[in-house]
Short mmCIF file of C-alpha atoms in Angstrom, two decimals:
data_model
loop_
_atom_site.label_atom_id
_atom_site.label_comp_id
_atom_site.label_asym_id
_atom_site.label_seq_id
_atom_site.Cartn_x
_atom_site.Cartn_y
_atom_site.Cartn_z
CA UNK A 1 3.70 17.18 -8.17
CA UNK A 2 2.54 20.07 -6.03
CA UNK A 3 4.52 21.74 -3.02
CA UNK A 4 3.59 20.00 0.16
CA UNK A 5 0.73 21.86 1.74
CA UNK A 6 1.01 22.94 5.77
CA UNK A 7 -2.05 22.05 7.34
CA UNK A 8 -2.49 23.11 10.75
CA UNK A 9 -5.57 21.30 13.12
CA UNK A 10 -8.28 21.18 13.62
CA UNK A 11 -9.72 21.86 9.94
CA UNK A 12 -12.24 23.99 8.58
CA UNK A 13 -14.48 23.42 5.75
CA UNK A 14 -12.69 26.08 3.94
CA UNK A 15 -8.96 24.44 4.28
CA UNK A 16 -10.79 20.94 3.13
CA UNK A 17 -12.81 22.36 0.17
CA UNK A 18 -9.31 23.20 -1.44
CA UNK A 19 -7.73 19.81 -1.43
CA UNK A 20 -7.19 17.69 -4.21
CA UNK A 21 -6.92 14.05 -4.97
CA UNK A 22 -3.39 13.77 -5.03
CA UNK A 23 -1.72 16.99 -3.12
CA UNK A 24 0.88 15.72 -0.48
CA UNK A 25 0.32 17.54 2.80
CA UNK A 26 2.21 17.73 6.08
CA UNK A 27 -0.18 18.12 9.55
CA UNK A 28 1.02 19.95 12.40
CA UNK A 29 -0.91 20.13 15.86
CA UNK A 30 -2.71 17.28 17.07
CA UNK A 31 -4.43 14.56 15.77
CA UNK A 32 -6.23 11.74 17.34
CA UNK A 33 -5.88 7.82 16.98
CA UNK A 34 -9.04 5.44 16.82
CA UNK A 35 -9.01 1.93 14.49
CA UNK A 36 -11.58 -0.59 14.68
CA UNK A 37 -12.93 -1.07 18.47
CA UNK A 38 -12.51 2.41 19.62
CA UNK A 39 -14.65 3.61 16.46
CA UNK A 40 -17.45 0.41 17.54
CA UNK A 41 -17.73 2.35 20.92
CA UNK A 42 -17.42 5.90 20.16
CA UNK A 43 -20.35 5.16 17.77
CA UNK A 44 -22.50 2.92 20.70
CA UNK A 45 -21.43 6.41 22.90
CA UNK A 46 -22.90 8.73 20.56
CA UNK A 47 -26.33 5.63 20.07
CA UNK A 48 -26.61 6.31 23.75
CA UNK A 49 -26.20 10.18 24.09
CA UNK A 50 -23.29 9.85 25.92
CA UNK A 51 -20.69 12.49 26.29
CA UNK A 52 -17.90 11.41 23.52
CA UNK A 53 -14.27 11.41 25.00
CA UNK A 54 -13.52 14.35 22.72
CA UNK A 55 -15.08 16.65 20.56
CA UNK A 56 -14.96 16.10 17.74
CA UNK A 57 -15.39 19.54 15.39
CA UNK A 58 -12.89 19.60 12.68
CA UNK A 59 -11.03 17.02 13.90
CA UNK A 60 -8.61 14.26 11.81
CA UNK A 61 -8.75 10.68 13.40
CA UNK A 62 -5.68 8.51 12.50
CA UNK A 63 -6.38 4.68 11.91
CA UNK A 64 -3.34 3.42 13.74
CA UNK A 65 -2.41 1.24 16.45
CA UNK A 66 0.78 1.62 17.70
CA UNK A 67 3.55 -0.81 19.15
CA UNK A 68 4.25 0.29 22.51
CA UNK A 69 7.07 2.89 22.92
CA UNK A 70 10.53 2.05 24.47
CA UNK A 71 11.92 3.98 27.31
CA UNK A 72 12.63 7.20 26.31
CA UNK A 73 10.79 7.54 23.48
CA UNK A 74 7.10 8.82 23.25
CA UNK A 75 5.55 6.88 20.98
CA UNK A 76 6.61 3.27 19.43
CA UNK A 77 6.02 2.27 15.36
CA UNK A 78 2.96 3.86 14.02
CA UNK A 79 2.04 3.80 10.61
CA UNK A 80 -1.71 3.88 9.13
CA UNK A 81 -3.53 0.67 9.44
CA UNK A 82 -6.12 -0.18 6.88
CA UNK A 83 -9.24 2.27 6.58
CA UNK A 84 -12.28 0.12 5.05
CA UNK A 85 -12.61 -1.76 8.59
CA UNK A 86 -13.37 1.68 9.73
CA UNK A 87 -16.12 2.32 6.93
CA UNK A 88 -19.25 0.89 8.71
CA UNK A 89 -18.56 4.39 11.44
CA UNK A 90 -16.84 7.38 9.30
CA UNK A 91 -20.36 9.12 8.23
CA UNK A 92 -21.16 8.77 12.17
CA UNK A 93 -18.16 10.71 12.95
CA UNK A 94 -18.55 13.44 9.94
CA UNK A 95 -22.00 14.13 11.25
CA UNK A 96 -20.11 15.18 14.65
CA UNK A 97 -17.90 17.60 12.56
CA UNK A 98 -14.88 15.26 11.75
CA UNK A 99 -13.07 16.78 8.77
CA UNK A 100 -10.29 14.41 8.15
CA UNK A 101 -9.23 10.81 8.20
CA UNK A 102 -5.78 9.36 7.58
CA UNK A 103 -5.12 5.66 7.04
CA UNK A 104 -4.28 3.54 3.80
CA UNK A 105 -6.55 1.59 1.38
CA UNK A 106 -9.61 1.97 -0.49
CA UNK A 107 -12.78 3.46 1.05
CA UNK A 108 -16.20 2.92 0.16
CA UNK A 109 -18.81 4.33 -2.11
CA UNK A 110 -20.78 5.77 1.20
CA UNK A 111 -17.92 7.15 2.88
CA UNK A 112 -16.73 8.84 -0.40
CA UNK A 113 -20.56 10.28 -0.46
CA UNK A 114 -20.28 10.90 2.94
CA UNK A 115 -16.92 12.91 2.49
CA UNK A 116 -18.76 14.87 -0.03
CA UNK A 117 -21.84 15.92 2.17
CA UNK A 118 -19.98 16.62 5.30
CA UNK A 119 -16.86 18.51 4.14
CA UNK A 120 -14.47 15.96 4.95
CA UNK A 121 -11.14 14.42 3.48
CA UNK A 122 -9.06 11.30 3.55
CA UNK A 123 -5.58 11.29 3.76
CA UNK A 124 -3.18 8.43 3.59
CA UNK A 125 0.29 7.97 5.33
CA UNK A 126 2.99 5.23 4.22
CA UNK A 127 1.49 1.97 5.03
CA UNK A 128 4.37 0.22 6.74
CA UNK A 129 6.55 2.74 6.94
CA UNK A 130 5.92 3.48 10.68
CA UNK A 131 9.35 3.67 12.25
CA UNK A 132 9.91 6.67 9.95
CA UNK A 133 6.30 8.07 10.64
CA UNK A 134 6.71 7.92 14.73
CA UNK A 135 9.59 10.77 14.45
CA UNK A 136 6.98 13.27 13.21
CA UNK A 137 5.08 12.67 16.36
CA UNK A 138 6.17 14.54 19.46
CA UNK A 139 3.77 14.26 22.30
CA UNK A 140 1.21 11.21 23.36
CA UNK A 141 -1.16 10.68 25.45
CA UNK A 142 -4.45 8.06 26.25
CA UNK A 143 -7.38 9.64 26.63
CA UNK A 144 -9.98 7.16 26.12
CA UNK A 145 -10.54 2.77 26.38
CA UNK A 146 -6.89 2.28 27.46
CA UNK A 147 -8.72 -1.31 28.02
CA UNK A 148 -7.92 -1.70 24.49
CA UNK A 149 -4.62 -1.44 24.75
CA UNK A 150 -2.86 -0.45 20.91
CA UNK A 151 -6.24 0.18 20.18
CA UNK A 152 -7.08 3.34 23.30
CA UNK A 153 -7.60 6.86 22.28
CA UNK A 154 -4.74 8.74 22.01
CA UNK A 155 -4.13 12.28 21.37
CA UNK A 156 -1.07 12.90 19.35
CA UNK A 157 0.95 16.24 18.70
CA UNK A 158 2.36 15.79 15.53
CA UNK A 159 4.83 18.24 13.33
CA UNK A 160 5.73 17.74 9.87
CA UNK A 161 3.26 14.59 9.69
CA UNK A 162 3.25 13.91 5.99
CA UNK A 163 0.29 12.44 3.70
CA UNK A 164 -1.66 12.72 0.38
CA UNK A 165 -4.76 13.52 -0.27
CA UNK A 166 -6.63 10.05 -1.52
CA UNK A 167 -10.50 11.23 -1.18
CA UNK A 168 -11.27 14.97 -1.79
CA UNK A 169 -14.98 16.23 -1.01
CA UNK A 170 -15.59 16.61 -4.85
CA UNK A 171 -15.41 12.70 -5.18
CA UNK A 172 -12.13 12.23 -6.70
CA UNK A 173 -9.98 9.23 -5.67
CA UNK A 174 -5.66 9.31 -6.57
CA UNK A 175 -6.37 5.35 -5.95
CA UNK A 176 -8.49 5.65 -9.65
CA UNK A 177 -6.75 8.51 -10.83
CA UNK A 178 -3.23 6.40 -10.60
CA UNK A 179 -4.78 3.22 -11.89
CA UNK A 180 -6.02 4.90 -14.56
CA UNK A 181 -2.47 6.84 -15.19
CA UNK A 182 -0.47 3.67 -15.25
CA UNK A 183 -1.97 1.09 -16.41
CA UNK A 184 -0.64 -1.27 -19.26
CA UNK A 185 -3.72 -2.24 -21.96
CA UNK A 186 -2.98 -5.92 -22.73
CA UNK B 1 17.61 -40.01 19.88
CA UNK B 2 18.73 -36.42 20.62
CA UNK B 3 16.93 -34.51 23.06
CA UNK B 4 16.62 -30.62 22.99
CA UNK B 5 14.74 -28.30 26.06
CA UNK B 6 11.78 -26.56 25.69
CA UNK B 7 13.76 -23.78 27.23
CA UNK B 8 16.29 -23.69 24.46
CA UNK B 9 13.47 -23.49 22.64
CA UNK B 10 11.85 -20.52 24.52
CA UNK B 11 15.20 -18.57 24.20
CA UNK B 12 15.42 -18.81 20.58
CA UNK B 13 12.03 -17.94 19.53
CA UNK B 14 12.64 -15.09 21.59
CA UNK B 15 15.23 -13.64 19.69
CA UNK B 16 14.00 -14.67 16.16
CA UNK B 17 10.48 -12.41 16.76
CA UNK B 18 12.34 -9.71 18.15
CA UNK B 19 14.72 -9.53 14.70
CA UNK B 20 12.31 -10.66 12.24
CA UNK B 21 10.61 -7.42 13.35
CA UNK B 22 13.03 -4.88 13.42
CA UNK B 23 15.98 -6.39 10.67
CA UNK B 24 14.40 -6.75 7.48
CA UNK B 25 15.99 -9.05 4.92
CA UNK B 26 19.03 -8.07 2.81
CA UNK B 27 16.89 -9.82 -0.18
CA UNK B 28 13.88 -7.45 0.78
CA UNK B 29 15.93 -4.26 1.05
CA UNK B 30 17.42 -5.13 -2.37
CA UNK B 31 14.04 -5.68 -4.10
CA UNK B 32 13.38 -1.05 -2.56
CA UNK B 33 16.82 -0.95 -4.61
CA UNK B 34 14.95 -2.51 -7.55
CA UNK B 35 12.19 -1.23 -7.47
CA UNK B 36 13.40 2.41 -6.69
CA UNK B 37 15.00 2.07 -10.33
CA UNK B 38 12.40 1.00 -11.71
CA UNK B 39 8.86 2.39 -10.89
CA UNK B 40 8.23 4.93 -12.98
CA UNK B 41 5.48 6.95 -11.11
CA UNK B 42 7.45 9.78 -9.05
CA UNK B 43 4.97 9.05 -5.87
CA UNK B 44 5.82 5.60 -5.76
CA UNK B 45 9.54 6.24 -6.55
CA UNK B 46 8.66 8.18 -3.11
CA UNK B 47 6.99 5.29 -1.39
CA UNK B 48 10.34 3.24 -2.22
CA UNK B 49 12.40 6.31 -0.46
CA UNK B 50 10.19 6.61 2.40
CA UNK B 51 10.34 2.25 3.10
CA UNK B 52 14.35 2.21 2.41
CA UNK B 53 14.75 5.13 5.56
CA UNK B 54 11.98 3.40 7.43
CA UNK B 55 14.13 -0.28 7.46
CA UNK B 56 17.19 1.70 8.03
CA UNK B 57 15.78 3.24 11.23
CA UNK B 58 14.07 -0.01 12.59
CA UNK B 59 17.24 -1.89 12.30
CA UNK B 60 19.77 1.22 13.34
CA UNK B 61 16.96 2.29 16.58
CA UNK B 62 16.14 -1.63 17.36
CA UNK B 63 11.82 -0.40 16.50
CA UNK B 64 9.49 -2.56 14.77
CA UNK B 65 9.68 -1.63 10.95
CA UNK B 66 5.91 -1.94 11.08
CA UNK B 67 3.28 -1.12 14.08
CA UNK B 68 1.66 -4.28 13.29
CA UNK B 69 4.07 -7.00 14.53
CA UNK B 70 1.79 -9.83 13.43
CA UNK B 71 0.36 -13.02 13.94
CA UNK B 72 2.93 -15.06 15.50
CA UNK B 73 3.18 -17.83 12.70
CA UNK B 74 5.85 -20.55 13.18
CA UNK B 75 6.87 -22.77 10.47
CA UNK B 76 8.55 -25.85 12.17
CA UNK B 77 10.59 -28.85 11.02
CA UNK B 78 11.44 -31.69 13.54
CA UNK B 79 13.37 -34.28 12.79
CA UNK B 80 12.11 -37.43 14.03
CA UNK B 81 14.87 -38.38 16.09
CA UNK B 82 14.80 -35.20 18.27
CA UNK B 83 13.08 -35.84 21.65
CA UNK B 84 11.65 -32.06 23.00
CA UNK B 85 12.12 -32.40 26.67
CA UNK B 86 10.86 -30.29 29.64
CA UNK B 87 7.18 -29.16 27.78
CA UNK B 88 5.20 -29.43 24.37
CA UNK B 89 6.52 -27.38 21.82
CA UNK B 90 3.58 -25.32 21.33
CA UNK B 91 4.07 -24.21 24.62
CA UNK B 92 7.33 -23.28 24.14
CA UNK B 93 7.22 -21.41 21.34
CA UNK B 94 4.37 -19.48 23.06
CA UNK B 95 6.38 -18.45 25.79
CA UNK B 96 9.11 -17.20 23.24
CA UNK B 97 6.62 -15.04 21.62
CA UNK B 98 5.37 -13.88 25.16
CA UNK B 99 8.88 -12.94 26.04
CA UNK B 100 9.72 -11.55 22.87
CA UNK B 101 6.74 -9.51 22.07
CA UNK B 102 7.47 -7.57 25.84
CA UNK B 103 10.93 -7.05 25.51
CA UNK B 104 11.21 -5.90 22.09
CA UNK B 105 8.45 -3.59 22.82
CA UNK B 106 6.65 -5.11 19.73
CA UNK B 107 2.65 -4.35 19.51
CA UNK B 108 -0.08 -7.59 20.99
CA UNK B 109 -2.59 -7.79 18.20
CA UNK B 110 -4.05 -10.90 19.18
CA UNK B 111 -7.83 -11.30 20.54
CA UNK B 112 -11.20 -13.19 21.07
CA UNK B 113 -13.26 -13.53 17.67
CA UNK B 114 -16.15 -12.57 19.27
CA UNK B 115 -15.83 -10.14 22.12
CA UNK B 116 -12.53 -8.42 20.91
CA UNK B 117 -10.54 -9.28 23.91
CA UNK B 118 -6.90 -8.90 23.88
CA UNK B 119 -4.89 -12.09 24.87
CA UNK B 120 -2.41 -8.95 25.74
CA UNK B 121 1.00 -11.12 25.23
CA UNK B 122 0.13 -12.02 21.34
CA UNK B 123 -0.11 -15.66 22.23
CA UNK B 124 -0.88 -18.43 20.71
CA UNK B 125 1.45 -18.93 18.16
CA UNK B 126 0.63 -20.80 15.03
CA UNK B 127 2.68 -23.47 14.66
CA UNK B 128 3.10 -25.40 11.29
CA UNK B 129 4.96 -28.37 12.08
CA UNK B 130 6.52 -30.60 9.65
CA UNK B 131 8.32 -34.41 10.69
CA UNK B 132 11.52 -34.64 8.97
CA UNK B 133 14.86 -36.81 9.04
CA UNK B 134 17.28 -36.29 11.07
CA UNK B 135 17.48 -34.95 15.08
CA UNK B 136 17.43 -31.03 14.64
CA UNK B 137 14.52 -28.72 14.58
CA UNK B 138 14.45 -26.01 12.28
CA UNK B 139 12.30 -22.98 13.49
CA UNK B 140 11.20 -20.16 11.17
CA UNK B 141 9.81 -17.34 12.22
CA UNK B 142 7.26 -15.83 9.94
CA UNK B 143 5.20 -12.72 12.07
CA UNK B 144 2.07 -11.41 9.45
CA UNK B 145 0.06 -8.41 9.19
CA UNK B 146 -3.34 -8.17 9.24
CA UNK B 147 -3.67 -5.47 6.70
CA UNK B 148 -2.23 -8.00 3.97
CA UNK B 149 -3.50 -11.04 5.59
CA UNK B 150 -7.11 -9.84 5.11
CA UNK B 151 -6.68 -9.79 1.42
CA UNK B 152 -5.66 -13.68 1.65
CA UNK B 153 -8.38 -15.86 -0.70
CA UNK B 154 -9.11 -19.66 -1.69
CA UNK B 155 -10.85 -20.62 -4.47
CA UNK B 156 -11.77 -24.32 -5.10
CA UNK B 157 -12.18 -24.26 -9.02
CA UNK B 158 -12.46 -26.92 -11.16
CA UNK B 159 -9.93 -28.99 -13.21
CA UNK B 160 -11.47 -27.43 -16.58
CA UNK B 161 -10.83 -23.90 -15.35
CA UNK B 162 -6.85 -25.21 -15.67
CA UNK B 163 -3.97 -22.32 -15.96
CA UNK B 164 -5.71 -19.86 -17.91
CA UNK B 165 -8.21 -19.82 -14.48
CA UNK B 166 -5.20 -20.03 -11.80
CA UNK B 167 -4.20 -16.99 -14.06
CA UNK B 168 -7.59 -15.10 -13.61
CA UNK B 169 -8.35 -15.68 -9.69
CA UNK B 170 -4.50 -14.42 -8.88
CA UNK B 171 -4.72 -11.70 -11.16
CA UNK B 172 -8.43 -10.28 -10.15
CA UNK B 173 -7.49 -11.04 -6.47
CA UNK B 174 -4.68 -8.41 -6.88
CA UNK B 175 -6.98 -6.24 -8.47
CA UNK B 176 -9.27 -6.41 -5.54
CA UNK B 177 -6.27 -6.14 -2.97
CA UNK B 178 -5.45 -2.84 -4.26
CA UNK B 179 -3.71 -0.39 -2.18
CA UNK B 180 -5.09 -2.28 1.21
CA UNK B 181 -2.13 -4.74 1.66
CA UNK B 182 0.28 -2.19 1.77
CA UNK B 183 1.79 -2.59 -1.46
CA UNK B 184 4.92 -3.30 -2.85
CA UNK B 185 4.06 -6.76 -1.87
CA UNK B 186 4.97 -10.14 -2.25
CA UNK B 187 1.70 -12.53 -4.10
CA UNK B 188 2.61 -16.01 -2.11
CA UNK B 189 0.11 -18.79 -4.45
CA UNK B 190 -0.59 -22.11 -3.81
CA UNK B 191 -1.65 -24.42 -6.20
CA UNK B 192 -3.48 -27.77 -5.90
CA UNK B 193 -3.49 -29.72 -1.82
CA UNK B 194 -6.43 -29.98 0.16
CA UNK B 195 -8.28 -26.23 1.06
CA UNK B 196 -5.81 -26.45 3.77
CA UNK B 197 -3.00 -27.11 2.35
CA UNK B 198 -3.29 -25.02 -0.22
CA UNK B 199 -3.13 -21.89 1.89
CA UNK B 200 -0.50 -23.64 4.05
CA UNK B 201 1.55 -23.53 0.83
CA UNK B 202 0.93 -19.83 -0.49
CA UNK B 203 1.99 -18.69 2.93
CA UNK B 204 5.18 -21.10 2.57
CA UNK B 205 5.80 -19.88 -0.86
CA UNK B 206 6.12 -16.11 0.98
CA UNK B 207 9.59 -17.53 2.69
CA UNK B 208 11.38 -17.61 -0.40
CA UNK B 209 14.41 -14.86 -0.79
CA UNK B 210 12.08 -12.13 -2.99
CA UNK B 211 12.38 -13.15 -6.69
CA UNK B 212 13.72 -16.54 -6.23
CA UNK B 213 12.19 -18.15 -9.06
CA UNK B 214 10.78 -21.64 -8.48
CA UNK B 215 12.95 -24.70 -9.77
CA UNK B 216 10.17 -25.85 -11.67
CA UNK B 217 10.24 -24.34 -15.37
CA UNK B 218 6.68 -24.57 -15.56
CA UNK B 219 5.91 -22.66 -12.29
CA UNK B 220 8.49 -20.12 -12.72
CA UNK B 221 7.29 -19.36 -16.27
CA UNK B 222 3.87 -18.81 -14.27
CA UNK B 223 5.41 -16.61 -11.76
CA UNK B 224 6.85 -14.32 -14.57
CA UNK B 225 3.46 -14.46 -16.23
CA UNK B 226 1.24 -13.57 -13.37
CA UNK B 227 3.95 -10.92 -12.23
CA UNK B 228 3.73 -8.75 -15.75
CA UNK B 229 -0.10 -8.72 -15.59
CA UNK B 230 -0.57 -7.56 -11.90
CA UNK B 231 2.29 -4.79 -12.35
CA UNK B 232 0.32 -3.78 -15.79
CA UNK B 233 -3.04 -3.29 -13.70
CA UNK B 234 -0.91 0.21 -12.86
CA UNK B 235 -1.87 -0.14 -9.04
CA UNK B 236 1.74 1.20 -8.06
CA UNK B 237 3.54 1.17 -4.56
CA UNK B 238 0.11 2.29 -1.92
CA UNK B 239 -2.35 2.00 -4.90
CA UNK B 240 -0.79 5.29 -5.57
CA UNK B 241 -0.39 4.34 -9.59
CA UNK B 242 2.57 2.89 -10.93
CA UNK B 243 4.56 0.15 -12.08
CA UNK B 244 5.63 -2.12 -9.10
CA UNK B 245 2.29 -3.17 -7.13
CA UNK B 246 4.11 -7.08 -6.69
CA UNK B 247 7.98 -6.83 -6.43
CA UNK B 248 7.53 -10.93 -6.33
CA UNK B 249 5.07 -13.75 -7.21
CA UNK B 250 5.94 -17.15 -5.61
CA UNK B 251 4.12 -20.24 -6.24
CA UNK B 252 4.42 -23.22 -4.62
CA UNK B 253 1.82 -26.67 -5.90
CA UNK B 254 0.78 -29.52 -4.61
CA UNK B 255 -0.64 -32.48 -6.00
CA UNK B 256 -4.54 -32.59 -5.50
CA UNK B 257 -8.08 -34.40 -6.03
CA UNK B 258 -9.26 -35.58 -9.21
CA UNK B 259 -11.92 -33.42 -8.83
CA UNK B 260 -10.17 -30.16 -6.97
CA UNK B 261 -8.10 -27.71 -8.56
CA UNK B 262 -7.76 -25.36 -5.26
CA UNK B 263 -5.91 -21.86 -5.64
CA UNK B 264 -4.99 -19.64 -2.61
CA UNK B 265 -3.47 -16.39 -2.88
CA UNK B 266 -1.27 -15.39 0.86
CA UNK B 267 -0.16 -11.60 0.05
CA UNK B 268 2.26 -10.01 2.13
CA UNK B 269 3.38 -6.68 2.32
CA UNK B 270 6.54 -4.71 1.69
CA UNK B 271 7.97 -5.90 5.79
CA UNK B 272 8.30 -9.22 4.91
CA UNK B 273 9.59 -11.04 7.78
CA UNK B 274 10.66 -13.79 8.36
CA UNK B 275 14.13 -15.11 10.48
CA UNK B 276 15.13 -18.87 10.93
CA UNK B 277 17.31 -21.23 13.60
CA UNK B 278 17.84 -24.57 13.33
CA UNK B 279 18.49 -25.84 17.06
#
């Protein structure tokens, strides 16, 4: 197992072109939350030619909705929710420049192509294990469809947010590569 | 006739959503022991690590274990001699989980099918009630994910397909499940009912303490069966690749149709909550 690799946002194609299925990485600097409404509209925004709520140039999105935060805190739980729901509008948000995702769970055969034309890579965090995942995130705030409640826009400062590599842009998947490792013939 | 308040009601239900979501079971935190010792693959040994600190802070910090606090499902049992005064219980329990979910700062994830809506206070509740003897009511709370939810399936094969097909729908739906229900999970199956009460009885089958085997012989010889051939698939904790992708496989059956043999798989993942009161 590799040394957990610092990666600082937003990404360039040269930072993402040297991860591999597999390497464990910890994000510092901000990152920004959209799941499965916000991604509907940011993709009917960008069908429109409407100004999106942020730009989007190596950016990583986070697929999480978080429970709201108690007083004195700035964030509640908020671990990755699952990333296929999302599939139908990743390429949309590659061809803007986004050049990472973070979530849990299989992705499909387009985004994987996708990943691999546009120079982008998908990470996932702990399913479930979002008490723990909230203390790596230090600042919050909405910036877009606070209508939606858990599922607004929010831009999060995060240090020492840690993930693995799941998709890299050569087409490799640690989902596979684990199956493959561990698996009993019967 | 005993009669018991909707308001008592309120008050409990209250409570129970709030702790189902922040104290996870001694029986689940037992099963990270388990399976900390015993996955082999050192990223899911890590997974294990990363879930035991995450239940220690939820319960230690009073924060939901999870982001998603669920559906708000409710298995009831009412005796028939207790006499709900004051309001229905449906209502009741909705107002618990209205209270509950905005006090314990736990996340609303419930909305309109069609345009997406949020009902913003998680209500309505599902409530599965069953009439029993006696004048209590037993409530369990039992809040679910959507993540492992979404891999739930029901298959309506037929008698010929017998064991040897139960075997091959639970062990292919796993397959298919992969990392998306947040695995280490629990494989709830139901076996035989009506479509609905099949599912009804995999999602029962989830309440059992984790590895609990069934009292039936039979079933718990299928439990141990279906378990070796899902953790052999070499999914792991997250799809990650290892050893423990189920840390339990509960069945529950029912008797059903001469023509029916119905199978549902309920998964649910490693925050398996559920808290009871019996009022």
């Amino acid at each position: 197992m590799p040394d957990t690799i610092r990666l600082e946002t937003p990404l360039t194609d040269e930072i993402v072109k040297n991860l591999k299925a597999g390497d464990k990485v910890s994000f510092y600097g901000t990152l920004y939350t959209a799941r499965d409404t916000a991604h509907k509209r940011l993709v009917e925004a960008m069908d429109r030619k409407d100004p999106l709520p942020f730009d989007l140039e190596g950016q990583v999105i986070y697929y999480v909705g978080p429970s709201p935060a108690k007083p004195g805190k700035v964030i509640g739980s908020a671990g990755p929710t699952t990333s296929y729901r999302m599939d139908p509008y990743a390429e949309r948000l590659m061809e803007q420049g986004a050049k990472g995702m973070i979530g849990k769970g299989k992705r499909s055969q387009e985004v994987v192509e996708a990943m691999k034309k546009y120079k982008c890579v998908y990470f996932a965090a702990v399913g479930g294990a979002a008490a723990l995942i909230a203390e790596s995130i230090k600042a919050v705030e909405i910036i877009a469809y606070e209508d939606l409640g858990p599922e607004a826009i929010r831009k999060l400062e995060v240090e020492n947010f840690q993930a693995i590599v799941i998709n890299d842009v050569n087409g490799n998947d640690l989902y596979e590569m684990g199956k493959e490792q561990y698996r009993v013939a019967t | 006739m005993r009669t018991l308040s909707a308001e008592n009601i309120t008050g409990a239900v209250k409570k129970l959503v709030m702790e189902a979501n922040t104290d996870l079971g001694a029986d689940v935190v037992k099963a990270f022991e388990k399976g900390l010792k015993e996955e082999v693959s050192t990223a899911g040994k890590a997974v294990f690590e990363s879930l035991l600190a995450n239940q220690k802070i939820a319960r230690e910090e009073q924060v939901p274990m999870c982001q998603d606090t669920g559906y708000a499902v409710f298995f009831a049992e009412l005796g028939q001699d207790c006499h709900i005064t004051d309001g229905l219980l449906q209502d009741a329990i909705d107002e618990g989980v209205r209270q509950g979910y905005k006090e314990g700062y736990l996340r609303k994830s419930i909305c309109d099918p069609f345009t997406r809506e949020n009902t913003k206070d998680n209500t309505p509740s599902i409530v599965l009630v069953d009439m029993v003897e006696g004048d209590r009511l037993k409530i369990t709370a039992a809040p679910k994910g959507g993540g492992s939810e979404n891999m739930s399936r029901l298959t309506m094969l037929t008698p010929a397909a017998g064991k040897q097909g139960i075997i091959d729908f639970v062990v292919k739906r796993c397959e298919e499940a992969g990392p998306n229900p947040c695995p280490p999970v629990i494989v709830g199956v139901g076996i035989g009912g009506s479509a609905e009460k099949c599912m009804t009885i995999a999602k029962k089958a989830l309440l059992r303490p984790i590895g609990e085997k069934n009292p039936d012989p039979e079933l718990a010889d299928l439990e141990a069966e279906i378990i070796e051939k899902v953790n052999n698939l070499g999914i792991g904790p997250q799809g990650m690749g290892g050893r423990v992708f189920a840390m339990a496989v509960h069945i529950e059956k029912y008797p059903c149709h001469i023509a029916s043999l119905p199978v549902a798989v309920n998964i649910c993942c490693h925050a398996s909550r559920h808290k009871e009161v019996v009022l």
